[in-house]
Coordinates of C-alpha atoms in Angstrom, one line a residue:
M1 CA -4.3 -13.7 -5.1
K2 CA -3.8 -16.8 -3.4
R3 CA 0.5 -15.9 -5.3
R4 CA 0.1 -12.5 -1.5
A5 CA -1.8 -15.3 0.9
G6 CA 1.0 -18.1 0.2
A7 CA 4.0 -15.0 0.4
R8 CA 1.5 -13.7 3.7
E9 CA 1.5 -17.7 5.2
K10 CA 5.0 -17.9 4.4
K11 CA 6.0 -14.5 6.3
E12 CA 3.6 -15.4 9.4
T13 CA 5.1 -19.1 9.5
K14 CA 8.4 -16.5 9.3
K15 CA 7.2 -15.1 12.2
Q16 CA 6.5 -18.1 15.0
K17 CA 9.8 -19.8 14.4
L18 CA 11.6 -16.3 15.3
L19 CA 9.2 -15.7 18.4
E20 CA 10.2 -19.3 19.1
E21 CA 14.1 -18.8 18.7
L22 CA 13.8 -16.4 21.4
G23 CA 12.0 -17.9 24.3
E24 CA 11.2 -15.2 26.8
S25 CA 14.3 -12.6 25.6
W26 CA 14.2 -9.7 23.6
L27 CA 17.0 -9.2 20.6
P28 CA 18.9 -6.2 21.6
Y29 CA 18.9 -3.7 19.7
L30 CA 20.2 0.0 20.1
T31 CA 19.5 3.6 20.4
S32 CA 21.5 7.5 19.9
R33 CA 22.6 6.4 23.4
D34 CA 24.5 3.8 22.7
A35 CA 28.2 4.0 22.4
E36 CA 28.0 1.6 18.9
F37 CA 25.1 3.3 17.6
H38 CA 26.5 4.8 14.7
Q39 CA 28.9 2.2 14.2
L40 CA 26.0 -0.4 13.9
W41 CA 24.2 2.0 11.3
K42 CA 27.3 2.5 9.1
T43 CA 27.9 -0.9 8.8
R44 CA 24.8 -2.6 9.0
Y45 CA 22.2 -0.1 8.4
S46 CA 23.8 1.9 6.0
K47 CA 21.4 2.5 3.5
L48 CA 18.5 4.3 5.9
L49 CA 20.4 8.4 5.6
L50 CA 18.6 10.8 7.9
R51 CA 18.6 14.1 7.5
K52 CA 17.8 16.4 10.1
A53 CA 15.2 18.8 9.9
D54 CA 17.6 22.2 10.5
K55 CA 19.0 20.7 7.1
I56 CA 15.8 21.2 5.0
P57 CA 14.6 24.8 3.8
Q58 CA 12.3 26.1 6.3
E59 CA 9.3 27.6 3.9
L60 CA 8.8 24.3 3.1
H61 CA 8.7 22.9 7.1
H62 CA 6.1 25.4 7.6
I63 CA 4.2 24.9 4.4
V64 CA 4.1 20.9 4.4
Q65 CA 3.1 21.5 7.7
E66 CA 0.3 24.0 6.8
A67 CA -0.4 20.5 5.1
F68 CA -1.0 18.5 7.8
L69 CA -3.2 21.0 9.7
T70 CA -5.9 22.0 6.5
L71 CA -5.9 18.2 5.8
Q72 CA -7.0 16.8 9.3
K73 CA -8.7 20.5 9.8
H74 CA -11.5 19.5 6.8
D75 CA -11.3 15.8 8.2
C76 CA -9.3 13.7 5.1
F77 CA -7.4 10.9 7.6
F78 CA -8.9 7.6 7.1
Q79 CA -8.6 5.0 9.1
D80 CA -9.0 1.5 6.6
L81 CA -10.9 -1.6 6.5
V82 CA -7.8 -3.6 5.7
R83 CA -8.0 -7.5 4.8
I84 CA -5.5 -9.7 7.4
K85 CA -5.8 -13.5 6.5
G86 CA -9.4 -13.4 6.3
K87 CA -10.2 -10.6 8.7
D88 CA -10.6 -7.0 9.2
F89 CA -9.4 -4.9 11.1
L90 CA -9.6 -1.5 11.5
T91 CA -5.9 0.2 11.0
P92 CA -4.4 2.3 14.4
V93 CA -2.6 4.9 11.9
S94 CA -5.9 7.3 9.5
R95 CA -4.6 7.8 5.7
I96 CA -4.7 9.8 3.1
L97 CA -3.2 9.0 -0.7
I98 CA -2.4 11.5 -2.5
G99 CA -0.6 11.3 -5.8
N100 CA -0.6 10.8 -9.8
P101 CA -4.3 12.0 -10.9
G102 CA -5.9 8.7 -12.3
C103 CA -3.3 6.3 -9.6
T104 CA -3.8 3.8 -7.3
Y105 CA -2.0 1.7 -4.8
K106 CA -2.3 -0.7 -2.9
Y107 CA -1.6 -2.3 0.7
L108 CA -3.1 -5.1 3.1
N109 CA -6.0 -5.8 0.9
T110 CA -7.5 -2.5 0.4
R111 CA -6.6 -0.7 -3.3
L112 CA -6.9 4.0 -2.3
F113 CA -7.5 6.1 -4.9
T114 CA -5.6 8.6 -5.0
V115 CA -6.5 12.1 -4.7
P116 CA -5.4 13.1 -7.4
W117 CA -2.4 16.6 -5.7
P118 CA -2.0 19.7 -9.3
M119 CA -1.2 19.0 -12.4
E120 CA -0.4 20.2 -15.8
D121 CA -2.9 19.1 -18.7
Y122 CA -5.9 18.3 -15.5
E123 CA -8.8 19.4 -13.7
I124 CA -9.2 18.8 -10.4
K125 CA -12.0 20.6 -8.8
Y126 CA -11.3 20.6 -5.0
C127 CA -13.9 21.1 -2.5
H128 CA -12.3 24.1 -1.2
P129 CA -9.2 26.0 -1.3
E130 CA -7.2 25.4 1.3
L131 CA -6.8 21.4 -0.2
F132 CA -5.2 22.8 -3.9
T133 CA -3.3 25.0 -1.3
A134 CA -2.3 21.5 0.9
C135 CA -2.0 19.1 -2.3
K136 CA 0.1 22.3 -3.5
A137 CA 2.9 22.2 -1.5
L138 CA 2.8 18.0 -1.1
I139 CA 3.9 18.1 -4.7
K140 CA 6.7 20.8 -3.8
L141 CA 7.6 18.0 -0.8
N142 CA 8.3 15.2 -3.3
D143 CA 10.1 17.0 -5.6
Y144 CA 12.3 18.5 -3.2
L145 CA 12.5 14.4 -1.8
N146 CA 12.9 13.3 -5.4
I147 CA 16.3 15.7 -5.4
E148 CA 17.6 14.5 -2.0
A149 CA 17.0 10.6 -3.0
V150 CA 19.1 10.9 -6.6
Q151 CA 21.8 13.3 -5.1
A152 CA 22.1 10.1 -1.8
L153 CA 21.8 7.3 -4.7
Q154 CA 24.4 9.0 -6.4
E155 CA 26.6 9.9 -4.0
Q156 CA 26.4 5.9 -2.3
N157 CA 27.5 4.5 -5.9
L158 CA 30.4 7.0 -6.2
S159 CA 31.4 5.8 -2.4
G160 CA 30.3 1.8 -2.4
T161 CA 34.3 0.0 -4.2
K162 CA 35.2 2.6 -0.7
E163 CA 32.1 1.5 1.4
T164 CA 33.2 -1.8 0.7
E165 CA 36.2 -2.7 1.7
D166 CA 35.3 -0.1 4.4
T167 CA 32.8 -2.3 6.3
A168 CA 34.7 -5.6 5.8
V169 CA 37.8 -4.0 7.7
T170 CA 34.6 -3.0 9.8
D171 CA 33.5 -6.2 10.6
R172 CA 36.6 -7.4 11.5
E173 CA 37.9 -4.8 14.2
Q174 CA 34.2 -4.9 15.9
D175 CA 33.9 -6.4 18.2
F176 CA 29.5 -6.6 19.6
S177 CA 30.2 -10.0 21.7
N178 CA 28.0 -7.7 24.3
F179 CA 25.1 -8.1 22.5
I180 CA 25.4 -11.7 19.9
K181 CA 28.4 -14.0 18.9
G182 CA 28.8 -15.3 16.2
S183 CA 27.5 -13.2 13.8
L184 CA 28.6 -13.8 10.5
L185 CA 26.5 -12.7 7.9
E186 CA 27.5 -9.7 5.4
D187 CA 25.8 -6.6 5.5
Q188 CA 23.1 -6.2 2.7
S189 CA 23.4 -3.0 2.3
S190 CA 26.8 -3.9 0.7
L191 CA 25.0 -3.6 -2.7
Y192 CA 24.6 -1.1 -4.9
T193 CA 23.0 -0.1 -7.5
P194 CA 25.3 0.7 -11.1
R195 CA 27.5 3.3 -11.6
N196 CA 26.3 6.5 -13.6
D197 CA 23.1 4.7 -14.3
S198 CA 21.1 8.3 -14.1
T199 CA 18.2 7.3 -15.5
S200 CA 17.8 4.0 -13.2
L201 CA 18.0 5.8 -10.8
K202 CA 15.4 8.4 -12.2
Y203 CA 12.8 5.9 -12.7
R204 CA 13.8 4.7 -8.5
T205 CA 13.1 7.7 -7.2
S206 CA 10.6 9.6 -9.4
Y207 CA 8.0 9.4 -6.4
N208 CA 4.0 9.3 -8.1
L209 CA 2.0 9.6 -5.1
T210 CA 3.0 10.3 -1.2
L211 CA 0.7 7.8 1.9
L212 CA 0.0 10.3 4.3
N213 CA -0.2 9.0 8.4
Y214 CA -1.5 11.3 11.7
M215 CA -1.8 9.0 14.6
D216 CA -2.6 10.8 18.3
P217 CA -1.2 7.8 21.0
L218 CA -3.4 9.1 23.7
Q219 CA -6.3 8.5 22.1
M220 CA -5.6 5.2 21.3
L221 CA -7.1 2.8 23.2
Y222 CA -4.5 -0.3 23.1
L223 CA -1.6 0.0 21.3
K224 CA 0.9 -3.2 19.9
Q225 CA 3.6 -3.4 21.8
E226 CA 6.5 -4.2 19.5
P227 CA 8.0 -8.5 20.0
Y228 CA 11.5 -8.6 19.3
F229 CA 13.4 -6.0 20.9
G230 CA 10.8 -5.2 23.7
M231 CA 10.8 -1.4 22.0
G232 CA 7.8 -0.5 23.0
N233 CA 4.1 0.7 21.5
M234 CA 4.5 1.2 18.0
A235 CA 2.0 2.6 15.9
V236 CA 3.3 -0.3 12.4
S237 CA 4.2 -3.2 12.9
W238 CA 7.0 -4.4 11.2
H239 CA 6.8 -5.1 7.2
H240 CA 8.0 -4.0 3.6
D241 CA 6.6 -1.7 2.5
E242 CA 4.5 -3.2 0.0
N243 CA 3.5 -2.9 -4.3
L244 CA 6.9 -0.4 -5.4
V245 CA 9.1 0.0 -7.9
E246 CA 11.8 -2.7 -7.5
R247 CA 15.1 -1.0 -5.2
S248 CA 12.5 2.0 -5.3
T249 CA 13.6 4.8 -2.6
V250 CA 11.0 5.6 0.1
A251 CA 11.0 9.3 1.9
V252 CA 9.4 9.9 5.3
Y253 CA 8.9 13.0 5.8
S254 CA 7.8 13.7 9.8
Y255 CA 6.1 15.9 12.0
S256 CA 5.5 15.3 16.0
C257 CA 3.5 17.9 16.8
E258 CA 5.2 19.5 19.8
G259 CA 5.0 18.6 23.2
S260 CA 5.5 20.0 26.4
A261 CA 9.0 19.7 28.8
S262 CA 6.2 17.9 31.5
D263 CA 6.2 15.1 28.7
K264 CA 10.0 14.5 28.0
V265 CA 11.4 11.4 30.6
N266 CA 14.5 11.5 32.5
E267 CA 16.9 9.5 30.6
Q268 CA 19.2 8.3 33.0
D269 CA 16.2 6.4 34.3
V270 CA 15.4 4.6 30.7
E271 CA 16.7 1.6 29.7
G272 CA 16.2 1.4 25.5
R273 CA 14.0 4.1 23.4
D274 CA 12.7 7.3 25.1
P275 CA 9.0 6.5 24.9
A276 CA 8.5 9.9 24.0
D277 CA 10.1 10.2 20.8
W278 CA 8.7 9.0 17.9
H279 CA 11.0 6.5 16.2
V280 CA 11.6 4.5 13.2
G281 CA 12.6 0.3 14.0
L282 CA 14.9 -1.5 12.1
K283 CA 15.7 -5.1 11.6
V284 CA 17.7 -7.1 8.9
A285 CA 14.8 -10.0 8.1
W286 CA 14.2 -12.7 10.1
D287 CA 17.1 -12.6 11.7
I288 CA 17.7 -12.6 15.0
K289 CA 21.3 -11.9 15.1
T290 CA 22.1 -8.8 14.0
P291 CA 21.0 -6.2 16.5
G292 CA 18.1 -3.6 15.9
L293 CA 18.3 -0.2 15.2
A294 CA 16.3 2.5 17.2
I295 CA 16.5 6.2 15.2
P296 CA 14.6 9.8 17.1
L297 CA 12.9 11.8 14.4
H298 CA 12.1 14.8 15.8
P299 CA 9.9 17.4 14.1
G300 CA 10.7 17.9 10.8
D301 CA 13.3 15.0 10.0
C302 CA 12.4 13.1 6.7
Y303 CA 14.5 9.4 5.6
F304 CA 15.2 7.6 3.1
M305 CA 15.3 3.3 2.3
L306 CA 17.1 3.9 -0.1
D307 CA 17.9 0.7 -2.7
D308 CA 17.2 -2.1 -1.7
L309 CA 16.6 -1.6 2.4
N310 CA 12.7 -2.0 1.7
M311 CA 13.5 -5.3 0.5
T312 CA 16.4 -6.8 2.7
H313 CA 15.1 -4.7 5.8
Q314 CA 11.5 -4.8 8.0
H315 CA 10.5 -1.7 9.4
C316 CA 8.3 -0.5 12.4
V317 CA 7.3 2.8 13.5
L318 CA 6.9 3.3 17.1
A319 CA 5.0 5.6 18.4
G320 CA 5.9 8.5 21.7
F321 CA 3.7 11.1 23.6
Q322 CA 3.1 13.5 21.0
P323 CA 0.1 13.1 17.6
R324 CA 2.6 12.4 14.8
F325 CA 2.2 13.2 10.7
S326 CA 4.4 11.7 7.9
S327 CA 4.3 12.0 4.4
T328 CA 6.0 8.9 2.6
H329 CA 6.3 9.1 -0.8
R330 CA 6.6 6.3 -2.6
V331 CA 7.5 5.0 -6.8
A332 CA 4.7 2.6 -6.8
E333 CA 4.5 0.0 -8.6
C334 CA 2.0 0.6 -10.9
S335 CA 1.1 -1.1 -14.1
T336 CA -1.9 -3.1 -13.0
G337 CA -3.2 0.3 -11.0
T338 CA -4.0 3.7 -13.2
L339 CA -6.6 4.0 -14.8
E340 CA -4.7 4.1 -17.5
Y341 CA -4.6 0.7 -17.4
I342 CA -8.6 -0.4 -16.8
F343 CA -9.4 1.0 -19.4
G344 CA -7.1 0.2 -21.7
Q345 CA -8.4 -4.1 -20.1
C346 CA -11.9 -2.8 -20.8
E347 CA -11.7 -1.9 -24.5
V348 CA -10.1 -5.4 -25.1
A349 CA -12.8 -7.3 -23.5
L350 CA -15.4 -5.1 -25.4
Q351 CA -13.5 -5.7 -28.5
N352 CA -15.6 -9.4 -28.5
L353 CA -18.7 -7.3 -28.2
Q354 CA -20.1 -6.5 -32.4
V355 CA -23.6 -4.5 -32.6
D356 CA -26.4 -5.8 -35.0
S357 CA -26.1 -3.1 -37.7
D358 CA -30.0 -3.3 -38.6
S359 CA -31.5 -4.7 -35.7
A360 CA -28.8 -3.3 -33.1
A361 CA -28.8 -6.9 -31.3
L362 CA -25.8 -7.3 -29.7
S363 CA -23.6 -10.4 -29.9
L364 CA -20.4 -12.3 -29.2
K365 CA -17.9 -12.2 -32.5
S366 CA -15.9 -15.0 -30.9
L367 CA -16.4 -17.8 -28.3
E368 CA -13.4 -18.8 -29.4
V369 CA -11.7 -20.4 -25.3
Q370 CA -8.8 -17.8 -24.9
V371 CA -11.3 -15.3 -26.4
V372 CA -14.1 -16.3 -23.2
K373 CA -11.3 -16.2 -20.4
E374 CA -9.1 -13.1 -21.1
V375 CA -13.3 -11.1 -21.3
E376 CA -13.8 -12.5 -17.3
G377 CA -11.2 -12.3 -16.0
I378 CA -11.3 -8.3 -17.4
H379 CA -14.5 -8.3 -15.9
N380 CA -13.3 -9.8 -12.8
E381 CA -10.4 -7.6 -12.5
V382 CA -13.2 -4.4 -13.0
E383 CA -15.4 -5.9 -10.8
F384 CA -12.7 -6.8 -7.4
E385 CA -10.0 -4.6 -8.3
W386 CA -12.3 -1.4 -8.9
L387 CA -15.7 -0.7 -8.2
R388 CA -15.9 -2.8 -5.0
Q389 CA -12.5 -2.0 -3.4
F390 CA -13.6 1.9 -4.3
W391 CA -17.6 2.3 -3.3
F392 CA -16.5 -0.1 0.3
Q393 CA -14.5 3.0 1.3
G394 CA -17.8 4.6 1.5
K395 CA -17.9 8.4 0.6
R396 CA -14.5 9.8 2.1
Y397 CA -13.1 11.2 -1.3
R398 CA -15.5 13.6 -1.7
K399 CA -14.4 14.9 1.0
C400 CA -11.2 16.6 -1.0
T401 CA -12.5 16.0 -4.2
D402 CA -14.7 14.7 -6.8
W403 CA -12.2 13.7 -9.3
W404 CA -13.1 10.2 -9.1
L405 CA -16.8 10.3 -9.9
E406 CA -16.9 10.3 -13.5
P407 CA -14.3 7.8 -14.3
M408 CA -15.5 5.2 -11.9
A409 CA -19.1 6.0 -13.8
K410 CA -17.4 4.6 -16.4
L411 CA -16.6 1.7 -15.5
E412 CA -19.0 0.3 -14.1
E413 CA -20.9 1.0 -18.1
F414 CA -17.9 -1.0 -18.6
W415 CA -18.9 -3.8 -16.3
K416 CA -22.6 -3.9 -17.2
K417 CA -21.7 -4.6 -21.3
M418 CA -19.2 -7.2 -19.4
E419 CA -21.9 -8.7 -17.0
F420 CA -24.0 -8.8 -20.7
M421 CA -21.2 -10.4 -22.1
T422 CA -22.0 -13.6 -19.3
S423 CA -25.4 -13.9 -20.2
L424 CA -24.3 -14.0 -23.6
V425 CA -21.4 -16.8 -23.7
L426 CA -24.6 -18.6 -21.3
G427 CA -26.9 -18.8 -23.8
E428 CA -24.6 -20.0 -26.6
V429 CA -23.3 -22.6 -24.4
G430 CA -27.4 -23.2 -23.5
K431 CA -28.1 -23.9 -27.4
G432 CA -26.4 -26.8 -28.0
E433 CA -25.0 -25.7 -31.3
Q434 CA -21.4 -26.5 -30.5
T435 CA -19.4 -30.6 -30.2
M436 CA -19.2 -31.8 -26.7
E437 CA -16.4 -30.8 -26.4
Q438 CA -16.4 -27.5 -28.4
R439 CA -19.0 -27.0 -25.1
N440 CA -16.8 -28.7 -22.7
E441 CA -14.1 -26.9 -22.9
I442 CA -15.5 -23.6 -23.1
I443 CA -17.1 -24.2 -19.5
S444 CA -14.5 -25.7 -18.3
C445 CA -12.5 -22.3 -18.9
F446 CA -15.8 -20.4 -18.0
L447 CA -16.5 -21.5 -14.5
P448 CA -13.8 -21.0 -12.5
L449 CA -14.1 -17.0 -13.4
L450 CA -17.6 -17.5 -12.0
T451 CA -17.0 -19.9 -9.7
E452 CA -14.2 -16.8 -8.1
R453 CA -17.2 -14.1 -9.3
Q454 CA -19.6 -15.4 -6.6
E455 CA -16.8 -16.4 -4.0
L456 CA -15.7 -12.7 -3.6
R457 CA -19.3 -11.0 -4.7
K458 CA -20.4 -13.3 -1.2
E459 CA -17.0 -12.2 0.4
W460 CA -17.5 -8.5 -0.3
T461 CA -21.0 -8.7 1.3
A462 CA -20.2 -10.1 4.4
R463 CA -17.0 -7.1 4.5
C464 CA -19.4 -4.4 3.7
Q465 CA -22.1 -6.3 6.7
C466 CA -19.3 -7.0 9.6
Q467 CA -19.5 -5.0 13.2
L468 CA -16.4 -2.6 11.6
A469 CA -18.2 -2.1 8.4
M470 CA -21.2 -0.7 10.3
S471 CA -19.6 0.9 13.4
L472 CA -17.8 4.0 10.8
P473 CA -19.3 7.0 10.6
E474 CA -22.4 7.4 7.8
E475 CA -19.9 8.4 5.3
Q476 CA -17.1 6.6 5.3
K477 CA -19.7 3.4 5.9
P478 CA -19.4 0.2 2.6
K479 CA -21.7 1.2 -0.5
C480 CA -23.5 -1.0 -1.4
H481 CA -23.8 -0.2 -4.4
P482 CA -27.1 -0.6 -6.4
L483 CA -24.5 -2.9 -8.9
W484 CA -25.0 -5.5 -6.7
N485 CA -28.0 -5.3 -4.4
D486 CA -29.9 -8.4 -6.2
D487 CA -32.7 -7.2 -3.6
D488 CA -33.8 -4.5 -5.7
P489 CA -35.8 -5.2 -8.2
S490 CA -34.8 -1.9 -10.4
M491 CA -31.2 -3.1 -11.4
P492 CA -31.2 -6.6 -11.6
L493 CA -28.5 -9.3 -12.5
P494 CA -28.9 -11.0 -16.7
Y495 CA -28.3 -13.9 -14.8
D496 CA -28.5 -15.9 -11.2
L497 CA -24.7 -16.7 -10.4
E498 CA -25.2 -19.2 -8.1
E499 CA -27.7 -21.4 -10.5
V500 CA -25.8 -20.8 -13.8
I501 CA -22.4 -22.3 -11.9
A502 CA -25.2 -25.1 -10.7
N503 CA -25.9 -25.8 -13.9
L504 CA -22.6 -25.9 -15.4
Q505 CA -21.0 -28.1 -13.0
T506 CA -24.4 -30.6 -14.3
L507 CA -23.2 -29.8 -17.8
L508 CA -19.4 -30.8 -16.8
E509 CA -20.8 -34.9 -15.1

């Protein structure tokens, strides 16, 4: 957690430095109306691929757009209450995560849990048949985008050598003096993946989930203005997508609802992008020399951020006038984000708990420092990365399916056992049967984890009671689960954590 906080601080420092360098001026950017637009795209943003709507099967458009409207009809889109630099914010965009059963995706300190799409060997009960149809449509879109992404990467790999040579020539010939002076940056898009690496290509395009977005700009009281180029209203600020498999492709299907002719702006009257149209904005990360790019998105267009583009560049979403849906397909880095993983962690922790065959009394197998440290670390992970994250999002997941309720109930049972294991460690320390050196060694590894637990419990309690949380509709309000309600006599905790920490600190003195 501290490592992530440090990374965010570095990004904020870079951002402030960039804004200071800019002063009152805007950086240049190009739109499709500019003569140099396509040349800039080819030389500086070549790993952004746009697939226009008329190149995508009409039947796929139909079922996907119907799926969007179905999910909206059943109130399945929610604004996320995210945590940024210690403060809570409601996202302007409403979202729902759909994907492989048991998968999660974390962004801005918020873990989203997939509404599972239909897959063999999984029994998934949807709250309405229409939701099954919608999720089935999205996995069809997922399969299509997977095939397209593999093909696009293969084509880039085959032309990699030639493209690199062409870029070098073009850089010498192309004059951007109207926009920048002395740009010597090499195109970071010239880094190509190894040829014939079909396994790698498949791995980096095997989308395991999609984050769906919806926003109606005219219903928003305020939209943040793009700060570097003067591109106008932003639906999503500049960012790299988080928690993805390295060099994996992100595929986005965009559908902005059709507007009337009166919504269009006379292009001759506008400098820069047409504010009536949705755009994806791109820039080289933390670079003030290369012009940015604003690419218009029409209903049914798809774009692909290939290979390392998400690492070397940043993107934003620029709002138009009409409501817009999007389906953003990702290869989420799920090594610590699946039910299989967290159940495996619980199994490791509970191996240190044993039952007496005669008395049925519970005891610990080992008080070795590394064992205690591992178990208590897993204890914190289950509580703060899973249970509190899930209940903090209220009853939203019941809108689509009850699939998550049973596994989360199992996690709660595992958590209760780990709470009891903590009390057993405390009991052993209190007996004084170890040497002072052994006791202090246990306390020294144990205390930081308990202190972190206490601090995070206070933070989550405050988040559940904050004004933004209380302003949410009833079914979306964070659920203060009775497991952590100290005032509920029916669910007592086996120890007072604050008192325990104070006692352990005294023993170490």
